[in-house]
Short mmCIF file of N, CA and C in Angstrom, two decimals:
data_model
loop_
_atom_site.label_atom_id
_atom_site.label_comp_id
_atom_site.label_asym_id
_atom_site.label_seq_id
_atom_site.Cartn_x
_atom_site.Cartn_y
_atom_site.Cartn_z
N MET Q 20 0.84 -1.17 0.00
CA MET Q 20 0.00 0.00 0.00
C MET Q 20 0.89 1.24 0.00
N VAL Q 21 0.48 2.24 -0.76
CA VAL Q 21 1.23 3.48 -0.87
C VAL Q 21 1.39 4.14 0.49
N ASP Q 22 0.32 4.15 1.30
CA ASP Q 22 0.35 4.81 2.60
C ASP Q 22 0.58 3.84 3.75
N ALA Q 23 1.11 2.66 3.44
CA ALA Q 23 1.40 1.61 4.43
C ALA Q 23 0.15 1.19 5.19
N GLY Q 24 -1.01 1.33 4.57
CA GLY Q 24 -2.25 0.87 5.19
C GLY Q 24 -2.86 1.82 6.19
N SER Q 25 -2.43 3.07 6.19
CA SER Q 25 -2.92 4.02 7.20
C SER Q 25 -4.43 4.25 7.12
N GLN Q 26 -5.04 4.01 5.95
CA GLN Q 26 -6.48 4.21 5.85
C GLN Q 26 -7.26 3.21 6.71
N PHE Q 27 -6.61 2.13 7.14
CA PHE Q 27 -7.26 1.13 7.98
C PHE Q 27 -6.90 1.27 9.45
N ASP Q 28 -5.98 2.18 9.78
CA ASP Q 28 -5.47 2.32 11.14
C ASP Q 28 -6.58 2.51 12.18
N ALA Q 29 -7.48 3.45 11.96
CA ALA Q 29 -8.50 3.77 12.96
C ALA Q 29 -9.38 2.56 13.26
N LYS Q 30 -9.82 1.88 12.22
CA LYS Q 30 -10.69 0.71 12.42
C LYS Q 30 -9.94 -0.40 13.17
N LEU Q 31 -8.71 -0.66 12.77
CA LEU Q 31 -7.94 -1.72 13.42
C LEU Q 31 -7.58 -1.36 14.86
N ARG Q 32 -7.26 -0.10 15.12
CA ARG Q 32 -6.96 0.35 16.49
C ARG Q 32 -8.19 0.20 17.39
N GLU Q 33 -9.36 0.58 16.85
CA GLU Q 33 -10.61 0.47 17.61
C GLU Q 33 -10.90 -1.00 17.94
N ALA Q 34 -10.73 -1.88 16.97
CA ALA Q 34 -10.98 -3.30 17.19
C ALA Q 34 -10.02 -3.85 18.25
N ARG Q 35 -8.74 -3.53 18.12
CA ARG Q 35 -7.74 -4.01 19.07
C ARG Q 35 -8.06 -3.53 20.49
N ALA Q 36 -8.45 -2.26 20.63
CA ALA Q 36 -8.78 -1.71 21.94
C ALA Q 36 -9.98 -2.43 22.56
N GLY Q 37 -10.88 -2.93 21.72
CA GLY Q 37 -12.05 -3.66 22.21
C GLY Q 37 -11.78 -5.14 22.43
N GLY Q 38 -10.53 -5.58 22.22
CA GLY Q 38 -10.19 -6.98 22.44
C GLY Q 38 -10.49 -7.89 21.26
N PHE Q 39 -10.66 -7.30 20.07
CA PHE Q 39 -11.00 -8.09 18.89
C PHE Q 39 -9.78 -8.36 18.01
N VAL Q 40 -9.83 -9.48 17.29
CA VAL Q 40 -8.85 -9.82 16.27
C VAL Q 40 -9.62 -10.17 15.00
N ASP Q 41 -8.95 -10.10 13.87
CA ASP Q 41 -9.58 -10.40 12.59
C ASP Q 41 -9.44 -11.90 12.30
N SER Q 42 -10.56 -12.58 12.13
CA SER Q 42 -10.55 -14.00 11.79
C SER Q 42 -10.90 -14.15 10.32
N LEU Q 43 -10.11 -14.91 9.59
CA LEU Q 43 -10.38 -15.14 8.18
C LEU Q 43 -11.40 -16.26 7.97
N GLY Q 44 -11.92 -16.83 9.05
CA GLY Q 44 -12.95 -17.87 8.94
C GLY Q 44 -12.45 -19.04 8.12
N ILE Q 45 -13.24 -19.45 7.14
CA ILE Q 45 -12.85 -20.58 6.30
C ILE Q 45 -11.96 -20.15 5.14
N GLY Q 46 -11.68 -18.84 5.07
CA GLY Q 46 -10.79 -18.34 4.03
C GLY Q 46 -11.42 -17.24 3.21
N VAL Q 47 -10.63 -16.71 2.31
CA VAL Q 47 -11.07 -15.62 1.45
C VAL Q 47 -10.76 -16.01 0.00
N VAL Q 48 -11.74 -15.86 -0.87
CA VAL Q 48 -11.54 -16.13 -2.30
C VAL Q 48 -11.52 -14.78 -3.00
N LEU Q 49 -10.42 -14.48 -3.66
CA LEU Q 49 -10.27 -13.22 -4.39
C LEU Q 49 -10.45 -13.50 -5.88
N ARG Q 50 -11.18 -12.61 -6.56
CA ARG Q 50 -11.40 -12.74 -8.00
C ARG Q 50 -11.21 -11.38 -8.67
N PRO Q 51 -9.96 -10.86 -8.65
CA PRO Q 51 -9.72 -9.51 -9.16
C PRO Q 51 -9.68 -9.45 -10.69
N TYR Q 52 -10.04 -8.27 -11.21
CA TYR Q 52 -9.89 -8.00 -12.64
C TYR Q 52 -9.61 -6.52 -12.83
N VAL Q 53 -8.77 -6.22 -13.82
CA VAL Q 53 -8.35 -4.85 -14.12
C VAL Q 53 -9.28 -4.26 -15.18
N LEU Q 54 -9.74 -3.04 -14.95
CA LEU Q 54 -10.57 -2.34 -15.94
C LEU Q 54 -9.65 -1.79 -17.03
N ALA Q 55 -9.77 -2.32 -18.22
CA ALA Q 55 -8.88 -1.94 -19.32
C ALA Q 55 -8.93 -0.45 -19.64
N ASP Q 56 -10.12 0.16 -19.55
CA ASP Q 56 -10.25 1.57 -19.90
C ASP Q 56 -9.82 2.51 -18.77
N ARG Q 57 -9.42 1.95 -17.62
CA ARG Q 57 -8.96 2.77 -16.50
C ARG Q 57 -7.53 2.38 -16.10
N ARG Q 58 -6.75 1.95 -17.10
CA ARG Q 58 -5.37 1.54 -16.86
C ARG Q 58 -4.43 2.37 -17.72
N SER Q 59 -3.30 2.75 -17.12
CA SER Q 59 -2.24 3.43 -17.86
C SER Q 59 -0.92 2.76 -17.48
N ASP Q 60 0.18 3.33 -17.94
CA ASP Q 60 1.48 2.76 -17.60
C ASP Q 60 1.78 2.86 -16.11
N GLY Q 61 1.15 3.82 -15.41
CA GLY Q 61 1.47 4.03 -14.00
C GLY Q 61 0.33 3.90 -13.03
N SER Q 62 -0.88 3.63 -13.53
CA SER Q 62 -2.02 3.48 -12.62
C SER Q 62 -3.05 2.51 -13.20
N ALA Q 63 -3.86 1.98 -12.32
CA ALA Q 63 -4.90 1.05 -12.75
C ALA Q 63 -6.00 0.99 -11.70
N VAL Q 64 -7.18 0.62 -12.15
CA VAL Q 64 -8.30 0.37 -11.25
C VAL Q 64 -8.58 -1.12 -11.29
N VAL Q 65 -8.60 -1.74 -10.11
CA VAL Q 65 -8.85 -3.17 -9.99
C VAL Q 65 -10.15 -3.37 -9.22
N LEU Q 66 -11.06 -4.13 -9.82
CA LEU Q 66 -12.29 -4.51 -9.13
C LEU Q 66 -12.12 -5.94 -8.65
N ASP Q 67 -12.74 -6.27 -7.53
CA ASP Q 67 -12.64 -7.62 -6.99
C ASP Q 67 -13.97 -7.99 -6.36
N CYS Q 68 -14.45 -9.18 -6.68
CA CYS Q 68 -15.67 -9.70 -6.08
C CYS Q 68 -15.23 -10.87 -5.19
N THR Q 69 -15.11 -10.60 -3.89
CA THR Q 69 -14.58 -11.59 -2.97
C THR Q 69 -15.69 -12.45 -2.37
N LEU Q 70 -15.31 -13.63 -1.92
CA LEU Q 70 -16.16 -14.49 -1.10
C LEU Q 70 -15.43 -14.67 0.22
N SER Q 71 -16.09 -14.34 1.32
CA SER Q 71 -15.39 -14.37 2.60
C SER Q 71 -16.38 -14.49 3.75
N ASP Q 72 -15.94 -15.16 4.81
CA ASP Q 72 -16.70 -15.10 6.07
C ASP Q 72 -15.82 -14.48 7.15
N GLU Q 73 -14.93 -13.60 6.71
CA GLU Q 73 -14.04 -12.87 7.61
C GLU Q 73 -14.85 -12.04 8.60
N ALA Q 74 -14.39 -11.99 9.86
CA ALA Q 74 -15.09 -11.20 10.87
C ALA Q 74 -14.14 -10.88 12.02
N PHE Q 75 -14.41 -9.79 12.72
CA PHE Q 75 -13.70 -9.51 13.95
C PHE Q 75 -14.32 -10.36 15.05
N VAL Q 76 -13.47 -11.05 15.82
CA VAL Q 76 -13.93 -11.89 16.92
C VAL Q 76 -13.15 -11.50 18.17
N LEU Q 77 -13.72 -11.79 19.34
CA LEU Q 77 -13.02 -11.48 20.58
C LEU Q 77 -11.75 -12.32 20.68
N ARG Q 78 -10.67 -11.68 21.03
CA ARG Q 78 -9.36 -12.34 21.13
C ARG Q 78 -9.41 -13.54 22.07
N ASP Q 79 -10.10 -13.41 23.21
CA ASP Q 79 -10.13 -14.48 24.20
C ASP Q 79 -11.12 -15.58 23.87
N ASP Q 80 -11.97 -15.38 22.88
CA ASP Q 80 -12.97 -16.38 22.50
C ASP Q 80 -13.15 -16.37 20.98
N PRO Q 81 -12.10 -16.80 20.25
CA PRO Q 81 -12.16 -16.73 18.79
C PRO Q 81 -13.12 -17.73 18.15
N ALA Q 82 -13.64 -18.69 18.92
CA ALA Q 82 -14.57 -19.66 18.33
C ALA Q 82 -15.88 -18.96 17.98
N ARG Q 83 -16.36 -19.24 16.81
CA ARG Q 83 -17.67 -18.71 16.39
C ARG Q 83 -18.27 -19.71 15.42
N PRO Q 84 -19.57 -19.72 15.30
CA PRO Q 84 -20.18 -20.67 14.35
C PRO Q 84 -19.69 -20.39 12.93
N THR Q 85 -19.48 -21.45 12.18
CA THR Q 85 -19.09 -21.29 10.78
C THR Q 85 -20.23 -20.63 10.04
N SER Q 86 -19.92 -19.57 9.36
CA SER Q 86 -20.95 -18.86 8.61
C SER Q 86 -20.75 -19.10 7.12
N LYS Q 87 -21.76 -18.79 6.38
CA LYS Q 87 -21.70 -18.92 4.93
C LYS Q 87 -20.90 -17.74 4.37
N PRO Q 88 -19.97 -18.01 3.43
CA PRO Q 88 -19.22 -16.89 2.84
C PRO Q 88 -20.15 -15.87 2.18
N VAL Q 89 -19.78 -14.62 2.32
CA VAL Q 89 -20.56 -13.51 1.78
C VAL Q 89 -19.81 -12.92 0.59
N GLN Q 90 -20.52 -12.61 -0.46
CA GLN Q 90 -19.94 -11.96 -1.63
C GLN Q 90 -19.88 -10.46 -1.39
N ARG Q 91 -18.72 -9.87 -1.66
CA ARG Q 91 -18.55 -8.43 -1.42
C ARG Q 91 -17.70 -7.84 -2.54
N GLY Q 92 -18.17 -6.74 -3.10
CA GLY Q 92 -17.43 -6.06 -4.16
C GLY Q 92 -16.49 -5.01 -3.60
N GLN Q 93 -15.30 -4.92 -4.20
CA GLN Q 93 -14.29 -3.97 -3.75
C GLN Q 93 -13.61 -3.31 -4.94
N LEU Q 94 -13.09 -2.12 -4.73
CA LEU Q 94 -12.37 -1.38 -5.76
C LEU Q 94 -11.06 -0.91 -5.17
N ALA Q 95 -9.99 -1.10 -5.92
CA ALA Q 95 -8.67 -0.61 -5.50
C ALA Q 95 -8.07 0.22 -6.63
N THR Q 96 -7.59 1.40 -6.29
CA THR Q 96 -6.85 2.23 -7.23
C THR Q 96 -5.37 1.91 -6.98
N MET Q 97 -4.69 1.50 -8.03
CA MET Q 97 -3.30 1.06 -7.91
C MET Q 97 -2.36 2.05 -8.59
N LEU Q 98 -1.16 2.21 -8.02
CA LEU Q 98 -0.12 3.05 -8.61
C LEU Q 98 1.16 2.23 -8.73
N LEU Q 99 1.87 2.44 -9.82
CA LEU Q 99 3.18 1.81 -9.99
C LEU Q 99 4.18 2.69 -9.27
N SER Q 100 4.82 2.14 -8.25
CA SER Q 100 5.73 2.91 -7.40
C SER Q 100 7.00 2.09 -7.17
N GLY Q 101 8.13 2.60 -7.62
CA GLY Q 101 9.39 1.88 -7.44
C GLY Q 101 9.40 0.52 -8.11
N GLY Q 102 8.70 0.40 -9.24
CA GLY Q 102 8.66 -0.86 -9.97
C GLY Q 102 7.67 -1.87 -9.43
N ARG Q 103 6.87 -1.48 -8.44
CA ARG Q 103 5.87 -2.39 -7.86
C ARG Q 103 4.49 -1.73 -7.86
N TRP Q 104 3.47 -2.52 -8.09
CA TRP Q 104 2.11 -2.02 -8.02
C TRP Q 104 1.69 -1.97 -6.55
N LYS Q 105 1.18 -0.80 -6.13
CA LYS Q 105 0.74 -0.62 -4.74
C LYS Q 105 -0.66 -0.04 -4.72
N VAL Q 106 -1.42 -0.36 -3.68
CA VAL Q 106 -2.77 0.17 -3.51
C VAL Q 106 -2.67 1.62 -3.04
N GLU Q 107 -3.34 2.50 -3.78
CA GLU Q 107 -3.40 3.91 -3.38
C GLU Q 107 -4.65 4.15 -2.54
N ALA Q 108 -5.79 3.59 -2.97
CA ALA Q 108 -7.05 3.75 -2.26
C ALA Q 108 -7.87 2.48 -2.42
N PHE Q 109 -8.70 2.22 -1.42
CA PHE Q 109 -9.49 0.99 -1.38
C PHE Q 109 -10.89 1.34 -0.89
N SER Q 110 -11.91 0.76 -1.52
CA SER Q 110 -13.28 1.03 -1.08
C SER Q 110 -14.20 -0.12 -1.46
N GLU Q 111 -15.37 -0.13 -0.86
CA GLU Q 111 -16.41 -1.09 -1.23
C GLU Q 111 -17.01 -0.65 -2.56
N GLU Q 112 -17.37 -1.60 -3.40
CA GLU Q 112 -17.96 -1.28 -4.70
C GLU Q 112 -18.88 -2.42 -5.11
N ASP Q 113 -20.18 -2.24 -4.85
CA ASP Q 113 -21.17 -3.28 -5.13
C ASP Q 113 -21.17 -3.73 -6.57
N THR Q 114 -20.91 -2.83 -7.51
CA THR Q 114 -20.97 -3.19 -8.94
C THR Q 114 -19.79 -4.07 -9.39
N ALA Q 115 -18.82 -4.31 -8.48
CA ALA Q 115 -17.69 -5.18 -8.85
C ALA Q 115 -18.13 -6.63 -9.03
N CYS Q 116 -19.25 -7.00 -8.43
CA CYS Q 116 -19.77 -8.36 -8.57
C CYS Q 116 -20.82 -8.37 -9.66
N LEU Q 117 -20.40 -8.80 -10.84
CA LEU Q 117 -21.29 -8.82 -12.00
C LEU Q 117 -22.27 -9.96 -11.92
#
């Protein structure tokens, strides 16, 4: 990430203070694709329609019932920085799941 993930800092700090950790559940399925008309030599927009049952759970009691994976659309704006593609911005995007 271009900003080393600082856009997630507040949410993660709040969860940690409440005694929560992030559980990936049964796993995460990523299905990213690049929008051809929004790509250049130095930037790109990537849409992803993920399947996940990821959730914050209490650190002292991480057991939770297995849930059904949920489909969620996401958008990432990518920048080429130092020869590597990095996430500049990340957001939810319902239309990513066609």
